[in-house]
CSV table of C-alpha atoms in Angstrom, one decimal:
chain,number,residue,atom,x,y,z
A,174,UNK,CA,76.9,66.9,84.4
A,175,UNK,CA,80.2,66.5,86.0
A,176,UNK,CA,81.2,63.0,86.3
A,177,UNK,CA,84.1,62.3,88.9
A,178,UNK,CA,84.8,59.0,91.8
A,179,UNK,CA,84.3,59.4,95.0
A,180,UNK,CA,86.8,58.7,97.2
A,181,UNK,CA,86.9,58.9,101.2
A,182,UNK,CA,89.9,59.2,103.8
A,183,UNK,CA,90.2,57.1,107.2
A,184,UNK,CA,93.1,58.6,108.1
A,185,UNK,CA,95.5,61.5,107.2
A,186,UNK,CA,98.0,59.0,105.8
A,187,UNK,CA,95.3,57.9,103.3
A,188,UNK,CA,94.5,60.9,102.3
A,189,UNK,CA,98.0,62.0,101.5
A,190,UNK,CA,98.3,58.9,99.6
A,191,UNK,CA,95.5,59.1,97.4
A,192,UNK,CA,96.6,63.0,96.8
A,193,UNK,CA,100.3,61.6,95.9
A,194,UNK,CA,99.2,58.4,93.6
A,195,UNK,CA,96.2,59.8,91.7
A,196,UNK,CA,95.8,63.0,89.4
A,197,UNK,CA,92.8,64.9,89.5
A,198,UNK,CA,92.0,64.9,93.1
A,199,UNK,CA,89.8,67.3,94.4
A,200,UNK,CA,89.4,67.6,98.3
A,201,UNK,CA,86.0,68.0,100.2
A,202,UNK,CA,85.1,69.1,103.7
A,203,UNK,CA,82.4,71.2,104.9
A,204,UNK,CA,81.5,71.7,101.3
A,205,UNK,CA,79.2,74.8,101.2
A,206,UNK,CA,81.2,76.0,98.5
A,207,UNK,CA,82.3,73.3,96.5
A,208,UNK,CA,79.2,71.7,95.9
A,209,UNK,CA,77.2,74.6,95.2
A,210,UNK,CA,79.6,75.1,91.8
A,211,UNK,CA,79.3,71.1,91.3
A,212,UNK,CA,75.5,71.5,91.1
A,213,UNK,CA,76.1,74.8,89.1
A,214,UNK,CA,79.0,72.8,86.7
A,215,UNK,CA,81.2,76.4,87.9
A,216,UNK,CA,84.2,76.3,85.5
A,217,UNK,CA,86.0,76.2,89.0
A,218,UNK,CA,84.8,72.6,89.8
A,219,UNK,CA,85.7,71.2,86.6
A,220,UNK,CA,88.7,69.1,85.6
A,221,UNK,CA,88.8,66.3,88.6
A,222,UNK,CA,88.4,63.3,88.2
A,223,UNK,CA,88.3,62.3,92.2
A,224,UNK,CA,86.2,63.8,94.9
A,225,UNK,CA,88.1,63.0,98.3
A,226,UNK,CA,86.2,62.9,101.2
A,227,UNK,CA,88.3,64.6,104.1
A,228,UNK,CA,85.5,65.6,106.3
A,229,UNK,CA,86.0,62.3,108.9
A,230,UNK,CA,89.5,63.1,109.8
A,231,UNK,CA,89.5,64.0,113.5
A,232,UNK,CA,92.9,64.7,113.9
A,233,UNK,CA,92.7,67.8,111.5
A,234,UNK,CA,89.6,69.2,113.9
A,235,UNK,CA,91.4,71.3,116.5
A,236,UNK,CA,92.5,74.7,118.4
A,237,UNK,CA,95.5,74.3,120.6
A,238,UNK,CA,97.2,77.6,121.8
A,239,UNK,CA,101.7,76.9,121.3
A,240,UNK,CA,104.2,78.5,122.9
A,241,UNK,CA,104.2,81.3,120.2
A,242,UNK,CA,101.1,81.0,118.0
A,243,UNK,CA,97.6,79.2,117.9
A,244,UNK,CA,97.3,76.4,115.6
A,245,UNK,CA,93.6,76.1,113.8
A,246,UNK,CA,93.0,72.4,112.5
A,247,UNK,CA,91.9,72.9,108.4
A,248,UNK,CA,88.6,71.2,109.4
A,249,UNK,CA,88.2,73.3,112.7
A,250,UNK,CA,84.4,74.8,111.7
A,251,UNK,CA,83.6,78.1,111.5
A,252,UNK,CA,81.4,77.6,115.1
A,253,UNK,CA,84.4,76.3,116.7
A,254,UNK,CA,86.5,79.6,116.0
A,255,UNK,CA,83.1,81.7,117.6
A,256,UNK,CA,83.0,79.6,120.5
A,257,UNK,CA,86.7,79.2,120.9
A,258,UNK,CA,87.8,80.9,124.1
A,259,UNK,CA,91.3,81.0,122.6
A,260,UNK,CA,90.3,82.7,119.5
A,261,UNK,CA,88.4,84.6,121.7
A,262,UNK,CA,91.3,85.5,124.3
A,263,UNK,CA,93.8,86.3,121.5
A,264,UNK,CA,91.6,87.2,118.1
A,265,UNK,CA,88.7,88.6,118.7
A,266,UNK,CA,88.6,89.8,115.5
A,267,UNK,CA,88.4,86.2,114.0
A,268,UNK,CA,85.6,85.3,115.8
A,269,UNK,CA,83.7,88.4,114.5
A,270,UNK,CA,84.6,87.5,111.3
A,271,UNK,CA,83.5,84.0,111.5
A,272,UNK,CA,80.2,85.1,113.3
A,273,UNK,CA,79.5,86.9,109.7
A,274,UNK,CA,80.1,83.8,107.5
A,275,UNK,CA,76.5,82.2,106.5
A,276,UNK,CA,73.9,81.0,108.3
A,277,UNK,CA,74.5,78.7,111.3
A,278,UNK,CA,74.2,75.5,109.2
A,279,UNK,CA,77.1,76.9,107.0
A,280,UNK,CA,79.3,77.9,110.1
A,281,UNK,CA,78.7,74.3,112.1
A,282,UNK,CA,79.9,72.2,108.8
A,283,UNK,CA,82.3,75.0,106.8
A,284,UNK,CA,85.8,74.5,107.6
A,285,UNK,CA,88.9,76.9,108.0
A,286,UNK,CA,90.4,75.1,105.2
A,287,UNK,CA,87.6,75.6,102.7
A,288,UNK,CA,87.4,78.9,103.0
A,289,UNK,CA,91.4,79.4,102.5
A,290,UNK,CA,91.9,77.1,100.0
A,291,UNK,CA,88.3,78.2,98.0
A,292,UNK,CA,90.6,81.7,98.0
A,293,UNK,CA,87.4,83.6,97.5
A,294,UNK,CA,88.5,87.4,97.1
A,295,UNK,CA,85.2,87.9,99.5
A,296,UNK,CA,86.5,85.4,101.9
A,297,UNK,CA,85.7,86.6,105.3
A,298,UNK,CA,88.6,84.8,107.5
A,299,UNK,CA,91.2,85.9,105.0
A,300,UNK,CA,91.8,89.6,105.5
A,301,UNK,CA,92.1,89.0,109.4
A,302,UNK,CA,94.6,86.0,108.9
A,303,UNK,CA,96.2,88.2,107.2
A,304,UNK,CA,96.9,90.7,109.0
A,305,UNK,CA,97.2,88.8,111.8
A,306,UNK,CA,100.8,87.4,109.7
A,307,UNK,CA,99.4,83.5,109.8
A,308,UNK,CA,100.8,80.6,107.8
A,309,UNK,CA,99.9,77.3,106.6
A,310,UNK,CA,101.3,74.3,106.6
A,311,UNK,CA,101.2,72.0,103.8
A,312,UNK,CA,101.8,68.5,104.2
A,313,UNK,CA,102.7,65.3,101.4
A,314,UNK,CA,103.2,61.8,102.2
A,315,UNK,CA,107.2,63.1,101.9
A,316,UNK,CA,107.1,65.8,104.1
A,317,UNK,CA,105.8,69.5,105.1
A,318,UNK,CA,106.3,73.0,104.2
A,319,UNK,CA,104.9,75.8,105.7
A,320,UNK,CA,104.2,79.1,103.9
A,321,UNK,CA,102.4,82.7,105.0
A,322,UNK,CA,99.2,82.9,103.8
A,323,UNK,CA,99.4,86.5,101.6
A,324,UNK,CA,102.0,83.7,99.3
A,325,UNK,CA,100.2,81.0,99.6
A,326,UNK,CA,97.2,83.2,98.0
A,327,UNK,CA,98.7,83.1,94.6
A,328,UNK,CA,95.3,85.2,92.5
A,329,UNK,CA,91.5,84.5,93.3
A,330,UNK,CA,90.3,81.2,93.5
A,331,UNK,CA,93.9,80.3,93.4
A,332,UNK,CA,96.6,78.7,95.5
A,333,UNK,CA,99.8,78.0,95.5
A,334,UNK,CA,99.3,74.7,96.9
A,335,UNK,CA,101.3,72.0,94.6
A,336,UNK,CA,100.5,68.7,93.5
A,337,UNK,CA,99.7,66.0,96.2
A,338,UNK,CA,100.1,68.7,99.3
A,339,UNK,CA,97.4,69.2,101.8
A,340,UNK,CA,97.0,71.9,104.3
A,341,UNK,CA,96.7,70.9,107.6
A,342,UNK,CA,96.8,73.5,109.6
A,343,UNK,CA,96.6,77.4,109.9
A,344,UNK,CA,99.3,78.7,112.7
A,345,UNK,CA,98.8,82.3,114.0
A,346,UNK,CA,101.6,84.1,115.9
A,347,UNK,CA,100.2,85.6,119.3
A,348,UNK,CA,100.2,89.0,119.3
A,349,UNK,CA,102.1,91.2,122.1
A,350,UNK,CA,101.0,93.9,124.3
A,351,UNK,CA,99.2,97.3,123.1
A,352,UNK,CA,97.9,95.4,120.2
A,353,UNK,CA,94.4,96.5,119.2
A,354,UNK,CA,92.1,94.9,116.2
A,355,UNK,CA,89.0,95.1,114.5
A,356,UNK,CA,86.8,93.6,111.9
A,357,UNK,CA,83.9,95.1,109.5
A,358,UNK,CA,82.2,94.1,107.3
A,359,UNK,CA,79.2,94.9,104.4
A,360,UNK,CA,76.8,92.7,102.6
A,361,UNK,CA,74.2,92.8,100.3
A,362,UNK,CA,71.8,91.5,103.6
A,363,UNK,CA,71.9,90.4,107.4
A,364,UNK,CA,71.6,86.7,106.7
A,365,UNK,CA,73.8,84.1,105.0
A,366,UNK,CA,75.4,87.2,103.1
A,367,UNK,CA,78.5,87.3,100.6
A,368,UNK,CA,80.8,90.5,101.7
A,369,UNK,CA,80.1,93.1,99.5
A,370,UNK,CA,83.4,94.4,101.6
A,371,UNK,CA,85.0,93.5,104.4
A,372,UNK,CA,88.1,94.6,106.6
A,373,UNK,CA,90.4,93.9,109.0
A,374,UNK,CA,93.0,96.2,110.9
A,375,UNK,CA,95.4,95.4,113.1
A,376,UNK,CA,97.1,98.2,114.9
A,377,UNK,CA,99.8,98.5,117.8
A,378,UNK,CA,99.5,101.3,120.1
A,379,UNK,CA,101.6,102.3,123.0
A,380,UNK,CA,102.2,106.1,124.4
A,381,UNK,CA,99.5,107.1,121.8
A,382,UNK,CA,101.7,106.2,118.9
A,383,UNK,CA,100.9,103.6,116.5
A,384,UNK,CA,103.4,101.0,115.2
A,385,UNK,CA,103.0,97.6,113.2
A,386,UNK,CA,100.2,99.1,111.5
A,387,UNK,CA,98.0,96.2,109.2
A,388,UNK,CA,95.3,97.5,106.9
A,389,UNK,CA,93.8,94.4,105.2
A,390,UNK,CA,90.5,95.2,102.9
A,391,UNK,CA,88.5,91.5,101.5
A,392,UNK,CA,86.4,91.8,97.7
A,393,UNK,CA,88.5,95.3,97.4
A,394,UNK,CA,91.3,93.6,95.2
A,395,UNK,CA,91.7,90.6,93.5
A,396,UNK,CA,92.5,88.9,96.7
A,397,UNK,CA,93.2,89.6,99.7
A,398,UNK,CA,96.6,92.5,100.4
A,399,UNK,CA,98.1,94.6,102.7
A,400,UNK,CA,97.8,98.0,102.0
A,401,UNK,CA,101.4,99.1,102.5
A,402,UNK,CA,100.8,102.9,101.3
A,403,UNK,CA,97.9,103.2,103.6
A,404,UNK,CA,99.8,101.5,106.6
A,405,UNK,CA,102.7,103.7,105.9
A,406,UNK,CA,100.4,106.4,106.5
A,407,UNK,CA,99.9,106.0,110.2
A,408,UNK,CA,102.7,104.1,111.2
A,409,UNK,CA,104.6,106.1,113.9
A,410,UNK,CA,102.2,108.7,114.2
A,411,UNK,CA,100.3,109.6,117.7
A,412,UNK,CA,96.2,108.8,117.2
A,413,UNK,CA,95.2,112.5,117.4
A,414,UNK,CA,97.3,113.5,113.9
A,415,UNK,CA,95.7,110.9,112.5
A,416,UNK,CA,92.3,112.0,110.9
A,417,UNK,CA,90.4,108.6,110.2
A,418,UNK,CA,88.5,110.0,107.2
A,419,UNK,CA,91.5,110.9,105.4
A,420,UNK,CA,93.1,107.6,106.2
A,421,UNK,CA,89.4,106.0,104.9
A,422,UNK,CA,90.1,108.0,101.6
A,423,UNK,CA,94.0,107.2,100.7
A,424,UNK,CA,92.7,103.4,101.3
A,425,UNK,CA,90.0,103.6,98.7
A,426,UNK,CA,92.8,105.6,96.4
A,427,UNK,CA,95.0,102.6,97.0
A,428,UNK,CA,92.1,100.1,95.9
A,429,UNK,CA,91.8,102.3,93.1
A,430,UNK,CA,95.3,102.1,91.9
A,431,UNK,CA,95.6,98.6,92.6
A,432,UNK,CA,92.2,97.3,90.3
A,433,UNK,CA,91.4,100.3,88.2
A,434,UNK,CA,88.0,101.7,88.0
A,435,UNK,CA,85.2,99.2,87.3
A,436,UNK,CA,82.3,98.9,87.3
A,437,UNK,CA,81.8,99.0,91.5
A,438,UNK,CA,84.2,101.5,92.0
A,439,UNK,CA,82.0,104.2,92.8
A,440,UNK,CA,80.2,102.0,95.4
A,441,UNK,CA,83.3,100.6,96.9
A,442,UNK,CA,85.5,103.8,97.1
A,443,UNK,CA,82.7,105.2,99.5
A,444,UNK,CA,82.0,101.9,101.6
A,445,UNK,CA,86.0,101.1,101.7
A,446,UNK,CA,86.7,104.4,102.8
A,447,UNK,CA,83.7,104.2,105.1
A,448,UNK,CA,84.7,101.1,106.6
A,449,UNK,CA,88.4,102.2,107.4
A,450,UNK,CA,87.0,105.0,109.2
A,451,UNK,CA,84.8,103.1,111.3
A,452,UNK,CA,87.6,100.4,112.2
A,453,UNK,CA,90.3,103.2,113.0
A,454,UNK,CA,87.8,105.1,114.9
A,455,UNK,CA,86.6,102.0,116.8
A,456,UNK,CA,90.2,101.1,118.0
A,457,UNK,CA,91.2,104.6,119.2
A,458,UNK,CA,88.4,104.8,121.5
A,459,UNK,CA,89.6,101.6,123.1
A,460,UNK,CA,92.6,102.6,123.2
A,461,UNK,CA,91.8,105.7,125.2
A,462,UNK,CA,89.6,103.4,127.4
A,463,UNK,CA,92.5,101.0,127.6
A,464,UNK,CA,95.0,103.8,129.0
């Protein structure tokens, strides 16, 4: 059994405090992940000696569009992101990935902030926010700091959150015209399912050609990572020299080079390359549509 106080914020302030005054703090919210490796005593869950309660703190429960970016509270849900019409208006490719997160129990009380900071290499609002170049902001009782996400990923199931810092909220810069993105996915089953593999690709296209090219792949590598060979590949070229199986193939190559062969390799090499396909092929057609 894991034996630890329980602790539970009114305000931001007092959260912050208890974070900066007490070692061994461990922060809740939604929950769905963190008590599930309490219950199982998950080597991750060990080692705390406090259990802070965050869930109550309204202020952190938001999605405001800024005159560059969209700010997402860390306790906005996983619903709010599907039914935000900002998200919706600027990423749809968020709210498909937040559709595929659980069942809807899971996605009404998991946060944006769990699933960041649980740094799951199967995290399914990673690879978009990602590739979508967003950033966190961390906060103490001293001060705030605010860091991209790909390095404030620092392994799987690891952060490079320091002592006594929260993150409060997850900023993501609005994209500009003849931006196109997309979002797959695969799990082991329809309902409440863990990605098996998952994508997201960000592409610009204008007079045919692509530029800013972002190929991020989720459970592919140890955590989430731009595929900079593979996004090499395409950028500046026009959509028809691009053959979307070939791309599909020098991704699963790069996933290959980056984690070795294992014991899923032969699975995932398919399905990656699979997936890539699907995604490019999905945003060329609207593209063409868009013209």
């Amino acid at each position: 059994m894991i034996d630890y106080e329980f602790l539970k914020a009114h305000s931001l302030n007092e959260a912050l405090d208890y974070l900066g005054s007490r070692e061994g703090v461990k922060v809740i919210a939604g929950g769905t992940d963190l008590l599930v490796d309490i219950r199982k005593e998950n080597a991750r869950a060990k080692g705390f000696k406090y259990l802070l309660d965050i869930s109550g703190l309204k202020e952190l429960k938001f999605i405001e569009e800024r005159k560059d970016c969209v700010a997402i509270g860390a306790l906005s849900t996983h619903t709010m992101l599907v039914e935000s019409p900002v998200i919706n208006k600027h990423f749809p490719l968020l709210a498909s990935a937040a559709k595929t997160i659980g069942s809807t129990q899971i996605r009404n009380r998991g946060t944006v902030g769990g699933n960041i900071n649980n740094a799951s290499p199967a995290a399914d609002l990673l690879p978009p926010l990602i590739a979508l170049k967003a950033h966190v902001k961390l906060r103490t009782l001293n001060g705030e700091r605010k860091l991209p996400l790909d390095e404030f990923l620092a392994g799987p199931y690891r952060t490079n959150r320091q002592s006594g810092e929260m993150m409060t909220e997850v900023c993501v810069p609005l994209l500009g015209e003849g931006y196109f993105t997309n979002f797959q996915k695969i799990g082991r089953r329809k309902a409440m399912n863990i990605a098996r593999l998952n994508l997201a690709v960000v592409l610009g296209i204008k007079d045919d050609t692509i530029f800013d090219p972002r190929i991020v792949p989720g459970a592919a590598t140890a955590y989430p990572i731009h595929f900079g060979k593979t996004e090499e590949a395409i950028a500046g070229k026009r959509i028809d020299e691009i053959d979307p199986a070939k791309i599909g193939e020098m991704a699963s190559e790069e996933m290959i080079s980056a984690t070795g062969v294992r014991w899923s390799t032969p699975y995932k090499r398919i399905a990656l390359a699979s997936l890539v396909k699907r995604a490019l092929e999905t945003i060329f057609t609207e593209a063409n549509a868009d013209e």
